[in-house]
Coordinates of N, CA, C and O in Angstrom, one line a residue:
X24 N -4.0 -18.7 10.2 CA -2.9 -18.5 11.1 C -2.4 -17.0 11.0 O -2.4 -16.4 10.0
X25 N -2.1 -16.5 12.2 CA -1.5 -15.1 12.2 C 0.0 -15.1 11.9 O 0.7 -15.9 12.5
X26 N 0.4 -14.3 11.0 CA 1.8 -14.2 10.6 C 2.6 -13.4 11.7 O 3.7 -13.6 11.9
X27 N 1.9 -12.4 12.2 CA 2.5 -11.5 13.2 C 1.6 -11.4 14.4 O 0.4 -11.1 14.3
X28 N 2.2 -11.6 15.6 CA 1.5 -11.5 16.9 C 2.4 -10.7 17.8 O 3.6 -11.0 17.9
X29 N 1.7 -9.8 18.5 CA 2.5 -9.1 19.6 C 1.5 -9.1 20.9 O 0.3 -9.0 20.7
X30 N 2.1 -9.2 22.0 CA 1.4 -9.2 23.3 C 2.1 -8.2 24.2 O 3.2 -8.4 24.6
X31 N 1.4 -7.1 24.5 CA 1.9 -6.1 25.4 C 3.3 -5.7 25.1 O 4.1 -5.4 25.9
X32 N 3.6 -5.6 23.8 CA 5.0 -5.3 23.3 C 5.3 -3.8 23.7 O 4.5 -2.9 23.3
X33 N 6.4 -3.6 24.4 CA 6.8 -2.3 24.8 C 8.3 -2.1 24.6 O 9.1 -3.0 24.7
X34 N 8.6 -0.8 24.3 CA 10.0 -0.5 24.1 C 10.3 0.9 24.7 O 9.6 1.9 24.3
X35 N 11.2 1.0 25.6 CA 11.6 2.2 26.2 C 13.1 2.5 25.9 O 13.9 1.6 26.0
X36 N 13.3 3.7 25.5 CA 14.7 4.2 25.3 C 15.0 5.3 26.4 O 14.4 6.3 26.3
X37 N 15.8 4.9 27.3 CA 16.1 5.8 28.5 C 14.8 6.2 29.1 O 14.1 5.3 29.7
X38 N 14.4 7.4 29.0 CA 13.2 7.9 29.7 C 12.0 8.0 28.7 O 10.9 8.3 29.1
X39 N 12.2 7.6 27.4 CA 11.2 7.8 26.4 C 10.5 6.4 26.1 O 11.1 5.4 25.8
X40 N 9.2 6.4 26.2 CA 8.4 5.2 25.9 C 8.1 5.3 24.4 O 7.2 6.0 23.9
X41 N 8.8 4.5 23.6 CA 8.6 4.5 22.2 C 7.4 3.6 21.7 O 6.7 3.9 20.8
X42 N 7.1 2.6 22.5 CA 6.0 1.7 22.2 C 5.5 1.2 23.5 O 6.2 0.8 24.4
X43 N 4.2 1.2 23.7 CA 3.6 0.9 25.0 C 2.5 -0.1 24.9 O 1.4 0.1 24.3
X44 N 2.8 -1.3 25.3 CA 1.8 -2.4 25.4 C 1.0 -2.7 24.1 O -0.2 -2.7 24.2
X45 N 1.7 -2.8 23.0 CA 1.0 -3.0 21.7 C 0.6 -4.5 21.6 O 1.4 -5.4 21.8
X46 N -0.7 -4.7 21.3 CA -1.3 -6.0 21.0 C -1.7 -6.0 19.5 O -2.5 -5.1 19.2
X47 N -1.1 -6.9 18.7 CA -1.4 -6.8 17.3 C -1.4 -8.2 16.7 O -0.7 -9.1 17.2
X48 N -2.4 -8.4 15.8 CA -2.5 -9.7 15.1 C -2.6 -9.3 13.6 O -3.5 -8.5 13.2
X49 N -1.7 -9.9 12.8 CA -1.8 -9.7 11.3 C -1.9 -11.1 10.7 O -0.9 -11.9 10.8
X50 N -3.0 -11.4 10.1 CA -3.2 -12.7 9.5 C -2.2 -12.9 8.3 O -1.9 -11.9 7.6
X51 N -1.9 -14.1 8.0 CA -1.1 -14.4 6.8 C -1.7 -13.9 5.5 O -2.9 -14.0 5.3
X52 N -0.9 -13.3 4.7 CA -1.3 -12.9 3.4 C -2.0 -11.5 3.4 O -2.5 -11.1 2.4
X53 N -2.0 -10.8 4.5 CA -2.7 -9.5 4.6 C -1.6 -8.4 4.6 O -0.5 -8.6 4.9
X54 N -2.1 -7.2 4.2 CA -1.3 -6.0 4.3 C -1.9 -5.1 5.4 O -3.1 -4.9 5.4
X55 N -1.0 -4.7 6.3 CA -1.4 -3.8 7.4 C -0.5 -2.6 7.4 O 0.7 -2.8 7.4
X56 N -1.1 -1.4 7.4 CA -0.3 -0.2 7.5 C -0.5 0.4 8.8 O -1.6 0.6 9.3
X57 N 0.6 0.7 9.5 CA 0.5 1.4 10.8 C 0.7 2.9 10.5 O 1.6 3.3 9.9
X58 N -0.3 3.7 11.0 CA -0.3 5.1 10.7 C -0.2 5.8 12.1 O -0.8 5.4 13.1
X59 N 0.6 6.9 12.1 CA 0.8 7.7 13.3 C 1.7 8.8 13.1 O 2.4 8.9 12.1
X60 N 1.7 9.7 14.0 CA 2.5 10.9 13.9 C 4.0 10.5 14.1 O 4.3 9.4 14.5
X61 N 4.9 11.4 13.8 CA 6.3 11.2 14.0 C 6.5 10.8 15.5 O 5.9 11.4 16.4
X62 N 7.4 9.9 15.7 CA 7.8 9.4 17.0 C 6.7 8.6 17.7 O 6.6 8.5 18.9
X63 N 5.8 8.0 16.9 CA 4.7 7.3 17.5 C 5.1 5.8 17.7 O 4.3 5.1 18.3
X64 N 6.3 5.4 17.3 CA 6.7 4.0 17.5 C 6.7 3.1 16.3 O 6.9 1.9 16.4
X65 N 6.4 3.6 15.1 CA 6.2 2.8 13.9 C 7.5 2.1 13.6 O 7.6 0.9 13.3
X66 N 8.6 2.9 13.5 CA 9.9 2.3 13.2 C 10.4 1.4 14.2 O 11.0 0.3 14.0
X67 N 10.1 1.7 15.5 CA 10.5 0.9 16.6 C 9.8 -0.5 16.5 O 10.4 -1.5 16.7
X68 N 8.5 -0.5 16.1 CA 7.8 -1.8 15.9 C 8.5 -2.6 14.8 O 8.7 -3.8 15.0
X69 N 8.9 -2.0 13.7 CA 9.5 -2.7 12.6 C 10.9 -3.3 13.1 O 11.2 -4.5 12.9
X70 N 11.6 -2.5 13.8 CA 12.9 -3.0 14.4 C 12.7 -4.1 15.4 O 13.5 -5.0 15.4
X71 N 11.7 -4.0 16.2 CA 11.4 -5.1 17.2 C 11.0 -6.4 16.4 O 11.6 -7.5 16.8
X72 N 10.2 -6.3 15.5 CA 9.7 -7.5 14.7 C 10.8 -8.1 13.9 O 10.8 -9.3 13.6
X73 N 11.7 -7.3 13.5 CA 12.8 -7.9 12.7 C 14.0 -8.3 13.5 O 15.0 -8.8 13.0
X74 N 13.9 -8.2 14.8 CA 15.0 -8.6 15.7 C 16.1 -7.7 15.8 O 17.2 -8.1 16.3
X75 N 16.0 -6.5 15.4 CA 17.1 -5.5 15.5 C 17.2 -4.8 16.8 O 18.2 -4.1 17.1
X76 N 16.2 -4.9 17.6 CA 16.3 -4.5 19.0 C 15.4 -5.3 19.9 O 14.5 -6.0 19.4
X77 N 15.7 -5.3 21.2 CA 14.9 -6.1 22.1 C 13.9 -5.3 22.8 O 14.1 -4.1 23.1
X78 N 12.7 -5.9 23.1 CA 11.7 -5.2 23.8 C 12.0 -4.9 25.3 O 12.8 -5.7 25.9
X79 N 11.4 -3.9 25.8 CA 11.5 -3.7 27.3 C 10.6 -4.6 28.0 O 10.8 -4.9 29.1
X80 N 9.5 -4.9 27.4 CA 8.5 -5.8 27.9 C 7.6 -6.4 26.8 O 7.6 -5.9 25.7
X81 N 6.9 -7.5 27.1 CA 6.0 -8.1 26.2 C 6.7 -9.1 25.3 O 7.9 -9.4 25.4
X82 N 5.9 -9.6 24.3 CA 6.5 -10.6 23.4 C 6.0 -10.3 22.0 O 5.0 -9.6 21.8
X83 N 6.7 -10.9 21.0 CA 6.4 -10.8 19.6 C 6.7 -12.1 18.9 O 7.7 -12.7 19.3
X84 N 5.9 -12.4 17.9 CA 6.2 -13.6 17.1 C 5.9 -13.3 15.7 O 4.9 -12.7 15.3
X85 N 6.8 -13.7 14.8 CA 6.6 -13.6 13.4 C 6.7 -15.0 12.8 O 7.8 -15.7 13.0
X86 N 5.6 -15.5 12.2 CA 5.5 -16.9 11.8 C 5.9 -17.8 12.9 O 6.5 -18.9 12.6
X87 N 5.5 -17.5 14.1 CA 5.7 -18.4 15.2 C 7.1 -18.3 15.8 O 7.4 -19.0 16.7
X88 N 8.0 -17.5 15.2 CA 9.4 -17.3 15.6 C 9.5 -16.1 16.5 O 9.0 -15.0 16.2
X89 N 10.3 -16.2 17.5 CA 10.7 -15.0 18.3 C 11.8 -14.2 17.7 O 12.9 -14.7 17.5
X90 N 11.5 -12.9 17.3 CA 12.6 -12.1 16.7 C 13.8 -12.0 17.6 O 14.9 -11.8 17.1
X91 N 13.6 -12.1 18.9 CA 14.7 -11.9 19.8 C 15.5 -13.1 20.1 O 16.7 -13.0 20.5
X92 N 15.0 -14.3 19.9 CA 15.7 -15.5 20.2 C 15.9 -16.4 19.0 O 16.8 -17.3 19.0
X93 N 15.2 -16.2 17.9 CA 15.4 -17.0 16.7 C 15.6 -16.2 15.5 O 15.1 -16.4 14.4
X94 N 16.5 -15.2 15.6 CA 16.8 -14.2 14.6 C 17.2 -14.9 13.3 O 16.8 -14.4 12.2
X95 N 18.1 -15.8 13.3 CA 18.6 -16.4 12.1 C 17.5 -17.1 11.3 O 17.4 -17.0 10.1
X96 N 16.7 -17.9 12.0 CA 15.6 -18.5 11.3 C 14.6 -17.5 10.8 O 14.0 -17.7 9.7
X97 N 14.4 -16.4 11.6 CA 13.4 -15.4 11.2 C 13.9 -14.7 9.9 O 13.1 -14.5 9.0
X98 N 15.2 -14.4 9.8 CA 15.7 -13.6 8.7 C 15.6 -14.4 7.4 O 15.5 -13.8 6.3
X99 N 15.5 -15.7 7.5 CA 15.4 -16.6 6.3 C 14.0 -16.5 5.7 O 13.9 -16.8 4.5
X100 N 13.0 -16.1 6.5 CA 11.6 -16.1 6.0 C 11.0 -14.7 6.0 O 9.8 -14.5 5.7
X101 N 11.8 -13.7 6.3 CA 11.3 -12.3 6.3 C 12.2 -11.4 5.5 O 13.4 -11.7 5.3
X102 N 11.7 -10.3 5.0 CA 12.4 -9.2 4.4 C 12.1 -7.9 5.1 O 11.0 -7.7 5.5
X103 N 13.1 -7.1 5.3 CA 13.0 -5.9 6.0 C 13.6 -4.7 5.2 O 14.7 -4.9 4.7
X104 N 12.9 -3.6 5.2 CA 13.4 -2.4 4.6 C 13.3 -1.3 5.6 O 12.2 -0.9 6.0
X105 N 14.4 -0.8 6.0 CA 14.5 0.3 7.0 C 15.1 1.5 6.2 O 15.9 1.3 5.3
X106 N 14.9 2.7 6.7 CA 15.5 3.8 6.1 C 17.0 3.8 6.2 O 17.8 4.3 5.4
X107 N 17.5 3.1 7.2 CA 18.9 3.0 7.5 C 19.6 1.8 6.8 O 20.8 1.7 6.8
X108 N 18.8 0.9 6.2 CA 19.4 -0.3 5.5 C 19.8 0.1 4.1 O 18.9 0.5 3.3
X109 N 21.0 -0.1 3.8 CA 21.5 0.3 2.5 C 22.2 -0.9 1.7 O 22.6 -1.9 2.4
X110 N 22.3 -0.7 0.5 CA 23.0 -1.7 -0.4 C 24.5 -1.3 -0.4 O 24.8 -0.1 -0.1
X111 N 25.3 -2.2 -0.9 CA 26.8 -1.9 -1.0 C 27.0 -0.9 -2.1 O 26.6 -1.2 -3.3
X112 N 27.5 0.3 -1.8 CA 27.5 1.4 -2.7 C 28.4 1.2 -4.0 O 28.0 1.7 -5.0
X113 N 29.5 0.5 -3.9 CA 30.4 0.4 -5.0 C 30.0 -0.8 -5.9 O 30.6 -1.0 -7.0
X114 N 29.2 -1.7 -5.4 CA 28.7 -2.8 -6.2 C 27.5 -2.4 -7.1 O 26.8 -1.4 -6.7
X115 N 27.4 -3.0 -8.2 CA 26.2 -2.7 -9.0 C 25.0 -3.3 -8.4 O 25.0 -4.1 -7.4
X116 N 23.8 -2.9 -8.9 CA 22.6 -3.4 -8.3 C 22.5 -4.9 -8.5 O 22.2 -5.6 -7.6
X117 N 22.9 -5.4 -9.7 CA 22.9 -6.9 -9.9 C 23.8 -7.6 -8.9 O 23.5 -8.6 -8.4
X118 N 25.0 -7.1 -8.7 CA 26.0 -7.7 -7.8 C 25.4 -7.7 -6.4 O 25.5 -8.7 -5.7
X119 N 24.8 -6.6 -6.0 CA 24.1 -6.6 -4.7 C 23.1 -7.7 -4.5 O 23.1 -8.5 -3.6
X120 N 22.2 -7.8 -5.5 CA 21.1 -8.8 -5.4 C 21.6 -10.2 -5.5 O 21.1 -11.1 -4.8
X121 N 22.6 -10.5 -6.3 CA 23.2 -11.8 -6.3 C 23.9 -12.1 -5.0 O 23.8 -13.3 -4.5
X122 N 24.5 -11.1 -4.4 CA 25.2 -11.3 -3.1 C 24.1 -11.7 -2.0 O 24.3 -12.7 -1.3
X123 N 23.0 -10.9 -1.9 CA 22.0 -11.2 -0.9 C 21.2 -12.4 -1.2 O 20.9 -13.1 -0.2
X124 N 21.0 -12.8 -2.5 CA 20.4 -14.1 -2.8 C 21.3 -15.2 -2.3 O 20.8 -16.2 -1.8
X125 N 22.6 -15.1 -2.6 CA 23.6 -16.1 -2.2 C 23.6 -16.3 -0.7 O 23.7 -17.5 -0.2
X126 N 23.5 -15.3 0.1 CA 23.5 -15.4 1.5 C 22.3 -16.2 2.0 O 22.4 -17.0 2.9
X127 N 21.2 -16.1 1.2 CA 20.0 -16.9 1.5 C 19.9 -18.2 0.8 O 18.9 -18.9 0.9
X128 N 21.0 -18.6 0.2 CA 21.1 -19.9 -0.5 C 20.2 -20.1 -1.7 O 19.7 -21.2 -2.0
X129 N 19.9 -19.0 -2.4 CA 19.0 -19.0 -3.6 C 19.8 -19.4 -4.8 O 20.9 -18.8 -5.0
X130 N 19.3 -20.4 -5.5 CA 20.0 -20.8 -6.8 C 20.1 -19.7 -7.8 O 19.3 -18.8 -7.8
X131 N 21.2 -19.7 -8.5 CA 21.5 -18.6 -9.5 C 20.4 -18.4 -10.5 O 20.0 -17.2 -10.8
X132 N 19.8 -19.5 -11.0 CA 18.7 -19.3 -12.0 C 17.5 -18.7 -11.4 O 16.8 -17.8 -12.0
X133 N 17.2 -19.1 -10.1 CA 16.0 -18.6 -9.4 C 16.3 -17.1 -9.1 O 15.4 -16.3 -9.2
X134 N 17.5 -16.8 -8.8 CA 17.9 -15.4 -8.5 C 17.7 -14.5 -9.7 O 17.1 -13.4 -9.6
X135 N 18.1 -15.0 -10.9 CA 18.0 -14.2 -12.1 C 16.5 -14.0 -12.5 O 16.1 -12.9 -12.9
X136 N 15.7 -15.1 -12.3 CA 14.3 -14.9 -12.6 C 13.6 -13.9 -11.6 O 12.8 -13.1 -12.1
X137 N 13.9 -14.1 -10.3 CA 13.3 -13.2 -9.3 C 13.7 -11.8 -9.5 O 12.9 -10.8 -9.5
X138 N 15.0 -11.6 -9.8 CA 15.6 -10.3 -10.0 C 14.9 -9.6 -11.2 O 14.5 -8.4 -11.1
X139 N 14.8 -10.3 -12.3 CA 14.2 -9.8 -13.5 C 12.8 -9.3 -13.2 O 12.4 -8.2 -13.6
X140 N 12.0 -10.2 -12.6 CA 10.6 -9.9 -12.3 C 10.5 -8.6 -11.4 O 9.7 -7.7 -11.7
X141 N 11.3 -8.6 -10.3 CA 11.2 -7.4 -9.4 C 11.7 -6.1 -10.0 O 11.0 -5.1 -9.9
X142 N 12.8 -6.2 -10.7 CA 13.3 -5.0 -11.3 C 12.4 -4.4 -12.4 O 12.2 -3.2 -12.5
X143 N 11.8 -5.3 -13.2 CA 10.9 -4.8 -14.2 C 9.6 -4.3 -13.5 O 9.1 -3.2 -13.9
X144 N 9.1 -5.0 -12.5 CA 7.9 -4.6 -11.8 C 8.0 -3.2 -11.2 O 7.1 -2.4 -11.2
X145 N 9.2 -2.9 -10.7 CA 9.4 -1.6 -10.0 C 10.1 -0.6 -11.0 O 10.5 0.5 -10.6
X146 N 10.2 -1.0 -12.2 CA 10.7 -0.1 -13.3 C 12.1 0.5 -13.0 O 12.3 1.6 -13.2
X147 N 13.0 -0.4 -12.6 CA 14.4 0.0 -12.4 C 15.3 -1.0 -13.1 O 16.5 -1.0 -12.8
X148 N 14.8 -1.7 -14.0 CA 15.7 -2.7 -14.8 C 16.9 -2.0 -15.4 O 18.0 -2.6 -15.4
X149 N 16.7 -0.8 -15.9 CA 17.8 -0.1 -16.6 C 19.0 0.2 -15.7 O 20.1 0.3 -16.2
X150 N 18.8 0.2 -14.4 CA 19.9 0.5 -13.5 C 20.6 -0.7 -13.0 O 21.5 -0.6 -12.2
X151 N 20.3 -1.9 -13.5 CA 20.8 -3.1 -12.9 C 22.3 -3.2 -13.0 O 22.9 -3.9 -12.2
X152 N 23.0 -2.6 -14.0 CA 24.4 -2.7 -14.1 C 25.2 -1.5 -13.6 O 26.4 -1.4 -13.9
X153 N 24.5 -0.6 -13.0 CA 25.1 0.6 -12.4 C 25.5 0.4 -11.0 O 24.8 -0.2 -10.2
X154 N 26.6 1.0 -10.6 CA 26.9 1.0 -9.1 C 25.8 1.7 -8.3 O 25.3 2.7 -8.8
X155 N 25.5 1.2 -7.2 CA 24.5 1.8 -6.3 C 24.7 3.3 -6.1 O 23.8 4.1 -6.2
X156 N 26.0 3.7 -5.9 CA 26.2 5.1 -5.6 C 26.0 6.0 -6.7 O 26.0 7.3 -6.6
X157 N 25.8 5.5 -7.9 CA 25.5 6.4 -9.1 C 24.0 6.4 -9.4 O 23.6 7.2 -10.3
X158 N 23.2 5.7 -8.7 CA 21.8 5.6 -9.0 C 21.1 6.8 -8.2 O 21.5 7.1 -7.1
X159 N 20.0 7.3 -8.8 CA 19.2 8.3 -8.1 C 18.6 7.7 -6.8 O 18.4 6.5 -6.7
X160 N 18.3 8.6 -5.9 CA 17.8 8.2 -4.6 C 16.5 7.3 -4.7 O 16.3 6.3 -4.0
X161 N 15.6 7.7 -5.6 CA 14.3 7.0 -5.7 C 14.6 5.5 -6.3 O 13.9 4.6 -5.8
X162 N 15.6 5.4 -7.1 CA 15.9 4.0 -7.6 C 16.6 3.2 -6.5 O 16.3 2.0 -6.3
X163 N 17.4 3.8 -5.7 CA 18.0 3.1 -4.5 C 17.0 2.7 -3.5 O 17.1 1.6 -3.0
X164 N 16.0 3.5 -3.3 CA 14.9 3.1 -2.4 C 14.1 1.9 -2.9 O 13.9 0.9 -2.2
X165 N 13.8 1.9 -4.2 CA 13.2 0.7 -4.8 C 14.1 -0.5 -4.8 O 13.7 -1.6 -4.6
X166 N 15.4 -0.3 -5.0 CA 16.4 -1.4 -5.0 C 16.4 -2.0 -3.7 O 16.6 -3.2 -3.6
X167 N 16.3 -1.2 -2.6 CA 16.3 -1.8 -1.2 C 15.1 -2.7 -1.0 O 15.3 -3.8 -0.4
X168 N 14.0 -2.4 -1.6 CA 12.8 -3.3 -1.6 C 13.1 -4.6 -2.3 O 12.8 -5.7 -1.8
X169 N 13.7 -4.5 -3.5 CA 14.1 -5.7 -4.2 C 15.0 -6.6 -3.4 O 14.8 -7.8 -3.4
X170 N 16.0 -5.9 -2.8 CA 16.9 -6.7 -1.9 C 16.1 -7.5 -0.9 O 16.4 -8.7 -0.6
X171 N 15.1 -6.9 -0.3 CA 14.3 -7.5 0.8 C 13.5 -8.6 0.2 O 13.1 -9.5 1.0
X172 N 13.2 -8.6 -1.1 CA 12.3 -9.6 -1.7 C 13.0 -10.6 -2.5 O 12.3 -11.6 -2.9
X173 N 14.3 -10.5 -2.7 CA 15.0 -11.4 -3.6 C 14.9 -12.9 -3.2 O 14.9 -13.8 -4.0
X174 N 14.7 -13.1 -1.9 CA 14.7 -14.5 -1.4 C 13.2 -15.0 -1.2 O 13.0 -16.0 -0.5
X175 N 12.3 -14.3 -1.7 CA 10.8 -14.6 -1.6 C 10.4 -14.8 -0.2 O 9.9 -15.9 0.2
X176 N 10.5 -13.8 0.7 CA 10.1 -13.9 2.1 C 8.6 -14.1 2.2 O 7.8 -13.8 1.4
X177 N 8.2 -14.7 3.4 CA 6.8 -14.9 3.7 C 6.2 -13.7 4.4 O 5.0 -13.5 4.4
X178 N 7.1 -12.9 5.0 CA 6.7 -11.7 5.7 C 7.6 -10.5 5.3 O 8.8 -10.7 5.2
X179 N 7.0 -9.4 5.0 CA 7.8 -8.2 4.6 C 7.5 -7.1 5.6 O 6.3 -6.7 5.8
X180 N 8.5 -6.6 6.2 CA 8.4 -5.5 7.2 C 9.0 -4.2 6.6 O 10.2 -4.2 6.2
X181 N 8.2 -3.2 6.4 CA 8.6 -2.0 5.7 C 8.5 -0.7 6.5 O 7.4 -0.5 7.1
X182 N 9.5 0.1 6.5 CA 9.5 1.3 7.2 C 9.4 2.5 6.2 O 10.4 2.8 5.5
X183 N 8.2 3.0 6.0 CA 8.0 4.1 5.0 C 8.6 3.8 3.6 O 9.4 4.6 3.2
X184 N 8.1 2.8 2.9 CA 8.8 2.4 1.7 C 8.6 3.4 0.5 O 9.4 3.4 -0.4
X185 N 7.6 4.3 0.6 CA 7.4 5.2 -0.5 C 7.8 6.6 -0.1 O 7.6 7.6 -0.9
X186 N 8.5 6.8 1.0 CA 8.9 8.1 1.5 C 9.9 8.7 0.4 O 10.8 8.1 0.0
X187 N 9.6 9.9 0.0 CA 10.4 10.6 -0.9 C 10.3 10.2 -2.4 O 11.1 10.7 -3.2
X188 N 9.4 9.3 -2.7 CA 9.2 8.9 -4.1 C 8.1 9.7 -4.8 O 7.2 10.1 -4.1
X189 N 8.3 9.8 -6.1 CA 7.2 10.4 -6.8 C 6.0 9.5 -6.9 O 6.1 8.4 -6.5
X190 N 4.9 10.1 -7.4 CA 3.6 9.3 -7.4 C 3.7 8.0 -8.2 O 3.1 7.0 -7.8
X191 N 4.4 8.1 -9.3 CA 4.5 6.9 -10.2 C 5.3 5.8 -9.5 O 4.9 4.6 -9.5
X192 N 6.4 6.1 -8.9 CA 7.2 5.1 -8.2 C 6.5 4.6 -7.0 O 6.5 3.4 -6.7
X193 N 5.8 5.4 -6.3 CA 5.0 5.0 -5.1 C 3.9 4.0 -5.5 O 3.7 3.0 -4.9
X194 N 3.3 4.3 -6.7 CA 2.2 3.5 -7.2 C 2.8 2.1 -7.6 O 2.1 1.1 -7.4
X195 N 4.0 2.1 -8.1 CA 4.5 0.8 -8.5 C 4.8 -0.1 -7.3 O 4.7 -1.3 -7.3
X196 N 5.2 0.6 -6.2 CA 5.5 -0.2 -5.0 C 4.1 -0.7 -4.4 O 4.0 -1.9 -4.0
X197 N 3.1 0.1 -4.4 CA 1.8 -0.3 -3.9 C 1.3 -1.5 -4.7 O 0.7 -2.4 -4.2
X198 N 1.4 -1.4 -6.0 CA 1.0 -2.4 -6.9 C 1.7 -3.7 -6.6 O 1.1 -4.8 -6.6
X199 N 3.0 -3.6 -6.5 CA 3.8 -4.8 -6.2 C 3.4 -5.5 -4.9 O 3.3 -6.7 -4.8
X200 N 3.2 -4.7 -3.8 CA 2.8 -5.2 -2.5 C 1.5 -5.9 -2.6 O 1.3 -7.0 -2.0
X201 N 0.5 -5.3 -3.3 CA -0.8 -6.0 -3.5 C -0.6 -7.3 -4.2 O -1.2 -8.3 -3.8
X202 N 0.2 -7.3 -5.3 CA 0.5 -8.6 -6.0 C 1.1 -9.6 -5.1 O 0.6 -10.8 -5.1
X203 N 2.1 -9.2 -4.3 CA 2.7 -10.2 -3.4 C 1.7 -10.8 -2.4 O 1.8 -12.0 -2.1
X204 N 0.9 -10.0 -1.8 CA -0.1 -10.5 -0.9 C -1.1 -11.4 -1.5 O -1.4 -12.5 -1.0
X205 N -1.7 -11.0 -2.7 CA -2.7 -11.7 -3.4 C -2.2 -13.0 -4.0 O -2.8 -14.0 -4.0
X206 N -1.0 -12.9 -4.7 CA -0.5 -14.0 -5.5 C 0.5 -14.9 -4.8 O 0.6 -16.1 -5.1
X207 N 1.3 -14.3 -3.9 CA 2.3 -15.1 -3.2 C 2.0 -15.3 -1.8 O 2.7 -16.0 -1.1
X208 N 0.9 -14.7 -1.3 CA 0.5 -14.9 0.1 C 1.5 -14.2 1.1 O 1.5 -14.6 2.3
X209 N 2.2 -13.2 0.7 CA 3.2 -12.5 1.6 C 2.4 -11.6 2.5 O 1.4 -10.9 2.1
X210 N 2.7 -11.7 3.8 CA 2.2 -10.8 4.8 C 3.0 -9.5 4.8 O 4.3 -9.6 4.8
X211 N 2.4 -8.3 4.7 CA 3.1 -7.1 4.7 C 2.7 -6.2 5.8 O 1.5 -5.9 6.0
X212 N 3.7 -5.7 6.6 CA 3.5 -4.7 7.6 C 4.2 -3.5 7.2 O 5.4 -3.5 7.1
X213 N 3.5 -2.4 7.0 CA 4.1 -1.1 6.6 C 4.0 -0.2 7.8 O 2.9 0.1 8.3

């Protein structure tokens, strides 16, 4: 089954065509990276698939759900990381993750297990009790990924997840994404 499908998906902002008639199929458990120059529509695609904006034309489905009409159901099974999505700055990383897990109805014990696994895997465990606003930018970027993964989504939508990270941090993210696809069957669109 395809986890992500688009048919002639288009988005226009005023006079600018951000995305034009995109047809895309991403099978479940696969990782697909969209590559293109600046303003090629990559971020727009992520925003459309996560239901954060409506298309000008065409259709999209994520796990058979329409991002435009079934947003609540979609958010329960997807995780999204955008450059503009941030954690609550005055809360600690742990408080943020417990909060977002709670919104998704995740049991406290499961939250602690998942949080421990992800924070260790991305090598940011030491920052768990620090307020977000005191963490370095690279740790905050990895923490945003943990937030998107805390509820074990089936589809992960990422907008430049390694942007601005050093080689070691970027490698830890790539390793985690490979693990998620291979071991948990998560579909990843970057």
